[in-house]
Amino acid sequence: MQLVITMFLTQTVPRQREIIEVVLRNGWDYMRRLLTGGKTDEPQLPTPAVLKNILVDLGPVYVKLGQLLSTRPDLLNAAYIEELSTLQDEVPPVPWSEVEIILRKQLKRPLEETFSIINHIPVAAGSIAQTHRATLADGREVALKVQRPGIDLTIAQDIALIQGIADLVARTEFGHNYDIKAIAEEFTKALEAELDFTREAGFTDQLRRNLSHSRWFDPTQLVVAEIYWHLTTEKLMVMEWLEGVPLLSAKLSSENGKNPATERKAITTLLFRVFFQQLYIDGFFHADPHPGNLFYLIDGRIALLDCGMVGRLDPRTQQILTEMLLAIIDLDAQRCAQLTLQLSDSAQPVILARLENDYDRMLRKYYNASLTDINFSQVFYEILQVARNNKIRLPSNMGLYAKTLANLEGVARTFNPEVNLFDEIKPLITDLFRRQLLGDNPVRSLLRTALDIKSLSLQSPRHIELLLDRVTSETLQWNLSLQGLDGMRRTMDDAANRLSFSILVGSLIMGAAIITTRATTTQLSFLSSVLFAAASLLGLWLIISILRSGRLR
């Protein structure tokens, strides 16, 4: 294994040599030992700060990898999650001359006929794209998100390297336990999605439609940018320009007749209800609500920006997560363990008692805390950590869910330190349980339940009759599958073989001794010597086999 990795990393490919130089320069001891022939059985991560520096030095693709890993508390402990969450795309902007070439290639009409004004200085520059402000020929203000030239080739090369390393690490116990190949595949799909701006535009449109109506909040107070599809391509996205500032930079005053404290509370409530609808009703959510993606517009509305990272939750998962919130509120370790196993997609056996004990120890520190002081996202992170420690593999969207909750709660507490999270989510959880019991249409749900009960009542007597018939007629067969017996069978076979050899050796020695005492001819003396020699060889072989097995006790 070590030789294969060493050969892979020391190929004379410029990008691979660059990666090795960065790794060694930052002092990753595991890789240093690996490349110098030292013995290492399993991959060992560098410290969180060193890992972050390595990813930053390797460039934009690896920064994206770090950002993805920061959404996986089921894989990394809290120190790594906290460090990687600070990774930001900090790259110099592409010169306007290069941006203009891309724009002209992507637009069907001449640039001058499409836009009346384009600001050549970008308002934001990231690792994959940069954004310019512009005005359409009809006067509407828009934002142009333009892909950086050549980034697709760079990403393709780095993805190939990451997948190659993942294939190698997958052969280790670490790689098997955490399904490293699946993580690499997830990362590949995420990057490919970011390279296709039509996908992000589709996500933005879906969020805009989903949040255009709600029973929990006033949709007119929330804005998701409109997409101009006739100008949007894989490398160019044109959307409505939204004038405002990041939410945490907003200066609320009473000049517009609003009380700043009241407005802060209203905005906090709006954010919780917007994201709870996405998570628990729509099952499609904006997965990156950090402060830079939540804007306070000049008219007092709130805008969601940058919808490129989204998550999905199916109805079953939504129900489990709703119950998990209630279990956290009740500090119910047993229920947390049961719900974690329901979420798990791992076939490995789990010791339920140990899992419950771990959750009990984790939740015990919150027993004397007020519900208003409990950080729910932190508790959920700790739940994922306990699952990781018990080698329970959870779906990757659990990391996105946890990070979304953490970002949302962090923004809410910073924007409005007086927020009472329990008061915010209590009415929402109550409504969610009512919806799960009765659905959106209670009458239809009751009718469906009545029909199911009717069907069960009609079929049950027949099924019971068939079961009794088979029991009384002795035609009922039980198929039992006992697992874990192969090892026991091999152990018993080995023990029986050794016992047989021991008896055989003892018999040979006794026979040789008897012949020796009564030997009167040369032939009998020779036979006695042969028997002693055979007994010695068999005895020596038996001792060696026992010593090699390591079970001489």
Coordinates of C-alpha atoms in Angstrom, one line a residue:
M1 CA 0.0 0.0 0.0
Q2 CA 2.8 2.4 1.0
L3 CA 4.8 1.6 -2.1
V4 CA 1.8 2.3 -4.4
I5 CA 1.1 5.7 -2.8
T6 CA 4.8 6.6 -3.0
M7 CA 4.9 5.7 -6.6
F8 CA 1.8 7.7 -7.3
L9 CA 3.0 10.8 -5.5
T10 CA 6.5 10.8 -7.0
Q11 CA 5.5 10.7 -10.7
T12 CA 7.1 13.5 -12.7
V13 CA 3.9 15.4 -13.2
P14 CA 4.3 19.1 -12.5
R15 CA 1.0 19.4 -10.5
Q16 CA 1.9 16.3 -8.4
R17 CA 5.3 17.7 -7.7
E18 CA 3.8 21.0 -6.6
I19 CA 1.4 19.2 -4.3
I20 CA 4.3 17.3 -2.7
E21 CA 6.2 20.5 -2.2
V22 CA 3.3 22.2 -0.5
V23 CA 2.6 19.2 1.7
L24 CA 6.3 19.0 2.9
R25 CA 6.6 22.8 3.2
N26 CA 3.7 22.8 5.7
G27 CA 5.1 19.9 7.7
W28 CA 2.5 17.2 7.2
D29 CA 4.5 14.5 9.2
Y30 CA 2.5 11.6 7.9
M31 CA 3.3 12.4 4.2
R32 CA 6.9 13.2 5.2
R33 CA 7.3 9.7 6.7
L34 CA 5.4 8.2 3.8
L35 CA 7.7 9.7 1.1
T36 CA 10.9 8.9 3.0
G37 CA 10.0 5.2 3.5
G38 CA 8.8 5.4 7.0
K39 CA 6.2 2.9 8.3
T40 CA 2.6 4.2 8.3
D41 CA -0.4 1.9 8.5
E42 CA -3.3 4.4 8.3
P43 CA -3.6 8.0 7.0
Q44 CA -3.1 10.6 9.7
L45 CA -4.5 14.1 9.2
P46 CA -2.3 17.1 9.9
T47 CA -3.4 19.6 12.6
P48 CA -6.4 21.7 11.6
A49 CA -4.3 24.8 11.0
V50 CA -1.8 22.9 8.9
L51 CA -4.5 21.3 6.8
K52 CA -6.1 24.7 6.1
N53 CA -2.7 26.2 5.1
I54 CA -2.1 23.2 2.7
L55 CA -5.5 23.7 1.1
V56 CA -5.0 27.4 0.7
D57 CA -1.5 26.9 -0.9
L58 CA -2.8 24.3 -3.3
G59 CA -5.3 26.7 -4.8
P60 CA -9.0 27.3 -5.5
V61 CA -10.0 23.6 -6.1
Y62 CA -8.6 22.5 -2.8
V63 CA -10.2 25.5 -1.0
K64 CA -13.5 24.2 -2.4
L65 CA -12.6 20.7 -1.1
G66 CA -12.0 22.2 2.4
Q67 CA -15.3 24.0 2.3
L68 CA -17.0 20.7 1.4
L69 CA -15.3 18.9 4.3
S70 CA -16.4 21.7 6.6
T71 CA -20.0 20.4 6.0
R72 CA -19.1 16.9 7.2
P73 CA -19.0 16.8 11.0
D74 CA -19.7 13.1 10.6
L75 CA -16.2 12.7 9.2
L76 CA -14.1 15.3 11.0
N77 CA -14.1 16.5 14.6
A78 CA -15.1 20.0 15.8
A79 CA -11.6 21.5 15.6
Y80 CA -11.3 20.7 11.9
I81 CA -14.9 21.8 11.1
E82 CA -14.3 25.2 12.8
E83 CA -11.0 25.8 11.0
L84 CA -12.2 24.8 7.6
S85 CA -15.3 26.9 7.9
T86 CA -13.1 30.0 7.8
L87 CA -11.9 29.1 4.3
Q88 CA -12.8 31.9 1.8
D89 CA -12.1 32.3 -1.9
E90 CA -9.5 35.0 -2.0
V91 CA -8.2 35.4 -5.6
P92 CA -7.3 38.4 -7.7
P93 CA -9.9 39.4 -10.3
V94 CA -9.5 38.5 -14.0
P95 CA -8.7 41.5 -16.2
W96 CA -11.7 43.0 -18.0
S97 CA -10.1 42.2 -21.4
E98 CA -10.4 38.4 -20.7
V99 CA -13.9 38.8 -19.2
E100 CA -15.1 40.6 -22.3
I101 CA -14.0 37.8 -24.6
I102 CA -16.0 35.3 -22.6
L103 CA -19.1 37.6 -22.6
R104 CA -19.0 38.0 -26.4
K105 CA -18.7 34.2 -26.8
Q106 CA -21.6 33.5 -24.5
L107 CA -24.1 36.1 -25.8
K108 CA -26.1 35.6 -28.9
R109 CA -26.3 39.3 -29.7
P110 CA -23.4 41.9 -29.7
L111 CA -22.4 43.1 -26.3
E112 CA -23.2 46.7 -27.1
E113 CA -26.8 45.8 -28.1
T114 CA -27.4 43.7 -25.0
F115 CA -26.0 46.1 -22.3
S116 CA -26.0 49.9 -22.1
I117 CA -23.5 49.9 -19.2
I118 CA -21.1 47.4 -17.7
N119 CA -18.9 48.1 -14.8
H120 CA -15.5 46.8 -15.7
I121 CA -14.5 46.5 -12.0
P122 CA -15.9 43.4 -10.4
V123 CA -18.0 43.7 -7.2
A124 CA -16.8 40.2 -6.2
A125 CA -14.2 37.7 -7.3
G126 CA -14.2 34.0 -6.4
S127 CA -12.2 31.0 -7.4
I128 CA -14.7 30.0 -10.1
A129 CA -16.3 33.2 -11.2
Q130 CA -16.5 36.9 -10.7
T131 CA -19.5 39.3 -10.7
H132 CA -19.9 42.6 -12.5
R133 CA -22.7 45.1 -12.3
A134 CA -24.4 46.0 -15.5
T135 CA -27.5 47.7 -17.0
L136 CA -29.5 46.0 -19.8
A137 CA -30.5 47.9 -22.9
D138 CA -34.0 48.3 -21.5
G139 CA -32.7 49.9 -18.3
R140 CA -33.0 47.0 -15.9
E141 CA -30.0 46.6 -13.6
V142 CA -28.4 43.1 -13.5
A143 CA -25.5 41.2 -12.0
L144 CA -23.3 39.3 -14.4
K145 CA -21.6 36.2 -13.0
V146 CA -18.8 35.2 -15.4
Q147 CA -16.7 32.0 -15.2
R148 CA -13.0 32.5 -14.9
P149 CA -11.2 31.5 -18.1
G150 CA -9.4 28.2 -18.0
I151 CA -10.8 27.2 -14.6
D152 CA -12.6 24.1 -16.1
L153 CA -9.3 22.6 -17.2
T154 CA -7.6 23.3 -13.8
I155 CA -10.5 21.7 -12.0
A156 CA -10.5 18.7 -14.3
Q157 CA -6.8 18.1 -13.6
D158 CA -7.2 18.5 -9.8
I159 CA -10.3 16.3 -9.7
A160 CA -8.4 13.5 -11.5
L161 CA -5.6 13.7 -8.8
I162 CA -8.1 13.8 -5.9
Q163 CA -9.9 10.7 -7.3
G164 CA -6.6 8.9 -7.7
I165 CA -5.6 9.5 -4.2
A166 CA -9.1 8.6 -3.0
D167 CA -8.8 5.2 -4.8
L168 CA -5.6 4.5 -2.9
V169 CA -6.8 5.7 0.5
A170 CA -10.0 3.6 0.0
R171 CA -7.8 0.5 0.4
T172 CA -7.1 1.4 4.0
E173 CA -9.4 0.8 7.0
F174 CA -9.8 4.6 7.3
G175 CA -10.9 4.8 3.7
H176 CA -13.3 1.9 4.1
N177 CA -14.9 3.2 7.3
Y178 CA -15.5 6.7 5.9
D179 CA -16.2 5.8 2.3
I180 CA -13.5 8.0 0.9
K181 CA -14.4 7.2 -2.7
A182 CA -17.9 8.4 -2.2
I183 CA -16.7 11.6 -0.7
A184 CA -14.4 12.2 -3.7
E185 CA -17.4 11.4 -6.0
E186 CA -19.6 13.9 -4.1
F187 CA -16.9 16.5 -4.4
T188 CA -16.6 15.9 -8.1
K189 CA -20.3 16.3 -8.6
A190 CA -20.4 19.5 -6.5
L191 CA -17.6 21.1 -8.5
E192 CA -19.1 20.0 -11.9
A193 CA -22.4 21.6 -10.7
E194 CA -20.6 24.8 -9.9
L195 CA -19.0 24.9 -13.4
D196 CA -22.5 24.8 -15.0
F197 CA -24.2 28.1 -14.2
T198 CA -27.5 26.9 -15.6
R199 CA -27.7 24.5 -12.7
E200 CA -27.2 27.3 -10.1
A201 CA -29.8 29.4 -12.1
G202 CA -32.2 26.4 -11.8
F203 CA -31.6 26.2 -8.0
T204 CA -32.2 29.9 -7.7
D205 CA -35.5 29.7 -9.6
Q206 CA -36.7 26.7 -7.6
L207 CA -36.0 28.5 -4.3
R208 CA -37.7 31.6 -5.6
R209 CA -40.8 29.6 -6.5
N210 CA -40.9 27.6 -3.2
L211 CA -40.5 30.8 -1.1
S212 CA -43.1 32.8 -3.0
H213 CA -45.8 31.4 -0.7
S214 CA -45.9 30.4 2.9
R215 CA -48.1 29.9 5.9
W216 CA -45.3 30.9 8.3
F217 CA -44.1 34.2 6.9
D218 CA -45.0 37.1 4.6
P219 CA -43.3 36.2 1.2
T220 CA -43.2 39.9 0.2
Q221 CA -40.6 40.4 2.8
L222 CA -38.1 38.0 1.2
V223 CA -36.4 38.3 -2.1
V224 CA -34.6 35.7 -4.3
A225 CA -33.1 37.2 -7.4
E226 CA -34.9 36.7 -10.7
I227 CA -32.9 34.9 -13.4
Y228 CA -32.8 36.2 -17.0
W229 CA -32.7 32.9 -18.8
H230 CA -32.4 34.3 -22.3
L231 CA -28.9 35.6 -21.3
T232 CA -27.8 32.7 -19.1
T233 CA -25.5 29.9 -20.3
E234 CA -23.1 27.4 -18.7
K235 CA -20.4 30.1 -18.2
L236 CA -22.6 33.2 -17.7
M237 CA -25.5 33.8 -15.4
V238 CA -27.5 37.1 -15.6
M239 CA -29.7 37.9 -12.7
E240 CA -31.6 40.7 -11.1
W241 CA -29.4 43.3 -9.3
L242 CA -30.3 43.6 -5.6
E243 CA -29.2 46.8 -3.9
G244 CA -28.3 46.3 -0.2
V245 CA -25.7 45.4 2.4
P246 CA -24.8 42.2 4.3
L247 CA -27.3 41.7 7.0
L248 CA -24.8 42.0 9.9
S249 CA -23.6 45.4 8.4
A250 CA -27.2 46.8 8.3
K251 CA -27.7 50.1 10.3
L252 CA -31.2 49.9 11.6
S253 CA -32.6 53.2 12.8
S254 CA -35.9 54.7 13.8
E255 CA -35.9 57.3 11.0
N256 CA -38.3 55.2 8.9
G257 CA -40.7 54.9 11.8
K258 CA -39.6 51.4 12.9
N259 CA -38.3 50.5 16.2
P260 CA -34.8 48.9 15.7
A261 CA -35.2 46.3 18.4
T262 CA -38.6 45.3 17.0
E263 CA -37.3 45.2 13.4
R264 CA -34.3 43.0 14.5
K265 CA -36.8 40.5 16.2
A266 CA -39.0 40.5 13.1
I267 CA -36.0 39.8 10.8
T268 CA -34.8 37.0 13.0
T269 CA -38.2 35.4 13.1
L270 CA -38.4 35.7 9.3
L271 CA -35.0 34.0 8.8
F272 CA -35.9 31.1 11.1
R273 CA -39.3 30.6 9.4
V274 CA -37.8 30.9 5.9
F275 CA -35.2 28.2 6.5
F276 CA -37.5 25.9 8.5
Q277 CA -39.9 25.9 5.6
Q278 CA -37.0 25.0 3.3
L279 CA -35.7 22.2 5.6
Y280 CA -38.9 20.6 6.9
I281 CA -41.5 21.3 4.3
D282 CA -40.0 21.9 0.9
G283 CA -37.0 19.5 1.4
F284 CA -34.9 21.8 -0.8
F285 CA -32.8 24.4 1.0
H286 CA -30.1 27.0 0.6
A287 CA -27.1 25.3 2.2
D288 CA -24.8 28.3 2.7
P289 CA -26.6 31.0 4.7
H290 CA -23.4 32.7 5.9
P291 CA -23.5 36.5 6.6
G292 CA -22.4 37.4 3.1
N293 CA -25.3 35.6 1.5
L294 CA -28.0 37.3 3.6
F295 CA -28.6 40.9 2.5
Y296 CA -30.6 43.7 4.0
L297 CA -32.0 45.6 1.0
I298 CA -32.6 49.4 0.9
D299 CA -36.4 48.9 1.1
G300 CA -36.1 46.8 4.4
R301 CA -36.6 43.4 2.8
I302 CA -34.2 40.4 3.2
A303 CA -32.5 38.8 0.2
L304 CA -31.0 35.3 -0.2
L305 CA -27.9 35.4 -2.5
D306 CA -25.6 32.8 -4.1
C307 CA -27.9 29.7 -4.4
G308 CA -25.1 27.5 -5.8
M309 CA -24.9 25.2 -2.8
V310 CA -28.2 23.5 -2.0
G311 CA -29.3 20.5 -0.1
R312 CA -32.2 18.0 -0.4
L313 CA -34.2 16.1 2.3
D314 CA -36.7 13.4 1.5
P315 CA -40.0 13.3 3.5
R316 CA -38.7 10.4 5.7
T317 CA -35.5 12.2 6.6
Q318 CA -37.5 15.4 7.3
Q319 CA -39.7 13.5 9.7
I320 CA -36.7 11.9 11.5
L321 CA -35.0 15.3 11.8
T322 CA -38.2 16.9 13.2
E323 CA -38.3 14.2 15.9
M324 CA -34.5 14.7 16.5
L325 CA -35.2 18.4 17.3
L326 CA -37.8 17.3 19.8
A327 CA -35.4 14.7 21.3
I328 CA -32.7 17.4 21.7
I329 CA -35.2 19.7 23.5
D330 CA -36.1 16.8 25.8
L331 CA -32.4 15.7 26.1
D332 CA -33.6 12.2 25.3
A333 CA -30.4 10.1 24.7
Q334 CA -32.3 6.9 23.9
R335 CA -34.5 8.6 21.3
C336 CA -31.4 10.3 19.8
A337 CA -29.7 6.9 19.4
Q338 CA -32.8 5.4 17.8
L339 CA -33.2 8.2 15.3
T340 CA -29.5 8.2 14.5
L341 CA -29.8 4.5 13.5
Q342 CA -32.8 5.3 11.4
L343 CA -30.7 7.9 9.5
S344 CA -27.8 5.6 9.1
D345 CA -27.0 4.1 5.7
S346 CA -24.3 1.8 7.0
A347 CA -24.6 -1.9 7.2
Q348 CA -22.1 -2.3 10.0
P349 CA -23.5 -3.6 13.3
V350 CA -23.8 -1.0 16.1
I351 CA -23.9 -1.6 19.8
L352 CA -27.0 0.3 20.8
A353 CA -26.3 0.4 24.5
R354 CA -22.9 2.0 23.9
L355 CA -24.4 4.5 21.5
E356 CA -27.1 5.4 24.1
N357 CA -24.4 5.8 26.8
D358 CA -22.4 8.1 24.6
Y359 CA -25.4 10.3 23.9
D360 CA -26.3 10.3 27.6
R361 CA -22.8 11.6 28.5
M362 CA -23.0 14.1 25.7
L363 CA -26.4 15.5 26.7
R364 CA -25.7 15.4 30.4
K365 CA -23.9 18.7 30.4
Y366 CA -27.1 20.4 29.2
Y367 CA -29.3 19.0 31.9
N368 CA -29.1 22.2 34.1
A369 CA -29.1 24.6 31.1
S370 CA -32.1 26.7 30.2
L371 CA -33.7 26.0 26.8
T372 CA -32.9 29.6 25.8
D373 CA -29.2 29.0 26.3
I374 CA -28.9 25.7 24.4
N375 CA -27.2 26.0 21.0
F376 CA -29.2 23.5 19.0
S377 CA -26.9 23.4 16.0
Q378 CA -23.9 22.7 18.4
V379 CA -25.9 19.8 20.0
F380 CA -26.6 18.4 16.5
Y381 CA -22.9 18.7 15.6
E382 CA -22.1 16.7 18.7
I383 CA -24.7 14.1 17.8
L384 CA -23.0 13.6 14.4
Q385 CA -19.6 13.4 16.2
V386 CA -21.0 10.6 18.5
A387 CA -22.2 8.8 15.4
R388 CA -18.8 9.1 13.8
N389 CA -17.1 7.8 17.0
N390 CA -19.4 4.8 16.8
K391 CA -18.5 4.3 13.1
I392 CA -22.1 5.0 12.0
R393 CA -22.1 6.3 8.4
L394 CA -24.7 9.0 7.8
P395 CA -25.9 10.5 4.5
S396 CA -23.8 13.4 3.3
N397 CA -26.8 15.8 3.4
M398 CA -26.7 15.6 7.2
G399 CA -23.5 17.6 7.1
L400 CA -25.2 20.3 4.9
Y401 CA -28.2 20.3 7.2
A402 CA -26.0 20.7 10.3
K403 CA -23.9 23.5 8.7
T404 CA -27.1 25.3 7.5
L405 CA -28.5 25.2 11.1
A406 CA -25.1 26.4 12.5
N407 CA -24.8 29.3 10.0
L408 CA -28.5 30.3 10.6
E409 CA -28.2 30.2 14.4
G410 CA -24.8 32.0 14.3
V411 CA -26.2 34.9 12.2
A412 CA -29.4 35.1 14.3
R413 CA -27.4 35.3 17.6
T414 CA -25.0 37.9 16.2
F415 CA -27.7 40.0 14.6
N416 CA -30.1 39.8 17.5
P417 CA -28.3 38.7 20.8
E418 CA -31.7 38.8 22.6
V419 CA -33.1 36.0 20.4
N420 CA -34.8 33.1 22.2
L421 CA -34.3 30.2 19.8
F422 CA -36.8 28.0 21.7
D423 CA -39.5 30.6 21.3
E424 CA -38.7 30.9 17.6
I425 CA -38.9 27.2 16.8
K426 CA -41.6 26.0 19.3
P427 CA -44.6 27.0 17.1
L428 CA -42.9 25.7 14.0
I429 CA -42.3 22.3 15.5
T430 CA -45.9 22.1 16.8
D431 CA -47.2 22.9 13.3
L432 CA -44.7 20.4 11.8
F433 CA -46.0 17.5 14.0
R434 CA -49.6 18.5 13.1
R435 CA -48.7 18.4 9.4
Q436 CA -47.0 15.0 9.8
L437 CA -50.1 13.6 11.6
L438 CA -52.8 15.1 9.3
G439 CA -51.0 16.4 6.3
D440 CA -51.9 19.5 4.3
N441 CA -55.4 18.2 3.8
P442 CA -56.7 16.7 7.1
V443 CA -59.9 15.3 5.5
R444 CA -58.0 13.5 2.8
S445 CA -55.5 12.1 5.4
L446 CA -58.4 10.8 7.5
L447 CA -60.1 9.2 4.5
R448 CA -56.8 7.6 3.5
T449 CA -56.2 6.3 7.0
A450 CA -59.8 4.9 7.2
L451 CA -59.3 3.1 3.9
D452 CA -56.0 1.6 5.1
I453 CA -57.8 0.4 8.3
K454 CA -60.6 -1.1 6.3
S455 CA -58.2 -2.9 4.0
L456 CA -56.3 -4.2 7.0
S457 CA -59.5 -5.4 8.8
L458 CA -60.6 -7.3 5.7
Q459 CA -57.2 -8.9 5.0
S460 CA -56.1 -9.8 8.5
P461 CA -58.6 -12.6 9.2
R462 CA -57.7 -14.3 6.0
H463 CA -53.9 -14.0 6.7
I464 CA -54.4 -15.4 10.3
E465 CA -56.4 -18.3 8.9
L466 CA -53.7 -19.2 6.4
L467 CA -51.0 -19.0 9.1
L468 CA -53.0 -21.3 11.4
D469 CA -53.7 -23.8 8.5
R470 CA -50.0 -24.0 7.9
V471 CA -49.1 -24.5 11.5
T472 CA -51.7 -27.3 12.0
S473 CA -50.8 -29.0 8.8
E474 CA -47.1 -28.9 9.7
T475 CA -46.2 -27.3 6.4
L476 CA -44.8 -24.2 8.1
Q477 CA -41.0 -24.0 7.6
W478 CA -38.6 -21.7 9.6
N479 CA -35.6 -20.5 7.8
L480 CA -32.9 -19.5 10.2
S481 CA -29.6 -17.9 9.2
L482 CA -26.8 -18.0 11.8
Q483 CA -23.9 -15.7 11.2
G484 CA -20.4 -15.7 12.6
L485 CA -20.1 -19.5 12.9
D486 CA -17.4 -19.9 10.3
G487 CA -14.7 -18.6 12.7
M488 CA -15.9 -20.9 15.4
R489 CA -15.9 -23.9 13.0
R490 CA -12.4 -23.2 11.9
T491 CA -11.2 -22.9 15.6
M492 CA -12.8 -26.2 16.5
D493 CA -11.3 -27.9 13.4
D494 CA -7.9 -26.6 14.4
A495 CA -8.3 -27.8 17.9
A496 CA -9.4 -31.2 16.8
N497 CA -6.5 -31.5 14.4
R498 CA -4.0 -30.6 17.1
L499 CA -5.5 -33.0 19.5
S500 CA -5.3 -35.7 17.0
F501 CA -1.7 -35.0 16.3
S502 CA -0.9 -34.9 20.0
I503 CA -2.5 -38.3 20.5
L504 CA -0.6 -39.6 17.5
V505 CA 2.7 -38.2 18.7
G506 CA 2.1 -39.7 22.2
S507 CA 1.2 -43.1 20.7
L508 CA 4.4 -43.1 18.6
I509 CA 6.5 -42.3 21.6
M510 CA 4.8 -45.0 23.8
G511 CA 5.1 -47.6 21.0
A512 CA 8.8 -46.8 20.5
A513 CA 9.4 -47.0 24.3
I514 CA 7.7 -50.4 24.5
I515 CA 9.7 -51.8 21.5
T516 CA 13.0 -50.5 22.9
T517 CA 12.5 -52.2 26.3
R518 CA 11.8 -55.5 24.5
A519 CA 14.0 -55.2 21.5
T520 CA 16.0 -58.5 20.9
T521 CA 17.0 -57.9 17.3
T522 CA 18.6 -55.2 15.2
Q523 CA 15.4 -54.7 13.2
L524 CA 13.3 -53.9 16.3
S525 CA 15.9 -51.4 17.5
F526 CA 15.8 -49.7 14.0
L527 CA 12.0 -49.6 14.1
S528 CA 12.1 -48.0 17.6
S529 CA 14.5 -45.3 16.3
V530 CA 12.2 -44.6 13.3
L531 CA 9.2 -44.2 15.6
F532 CA 11.1 -41.8 17.9
A533 CA 12.3 -39.7 14.9
A534 CA 8.7 -39.6 13.5
A535 CA 7.3 -38.6 16.9
S536 CA 10.0 -35.9 17.3
L537 CA 9.3 -34.4 13.8
L538 CA 5.5 -34.4 14.3
G539 CA 5.9 -32.9 17.8
L540 CA 8.2 -30.2 16.5
W541 CA 5.7 -29.3 13.7
L542 CA 2.9 -29.2 16.3
I543 CA 4.8 -26.8 18.6
I544 CA 5.8 -24.5 15.6
S545 CA 2.1 -24.4 14.4
I546 CA 0.9 -23.5 17.9
L547 CA 3.6 -20.8 18.3
R548 CA 2.8 -19.3 14.9
S549 CA -0.9 -19.0 15.8
G550 CA 0.0 -17.0 18.8
R551 CA -2.3 -19.0 21.0
L552 CA 0.1 -20.8 23.3
R553 CA -1.7 -20.3 26.6

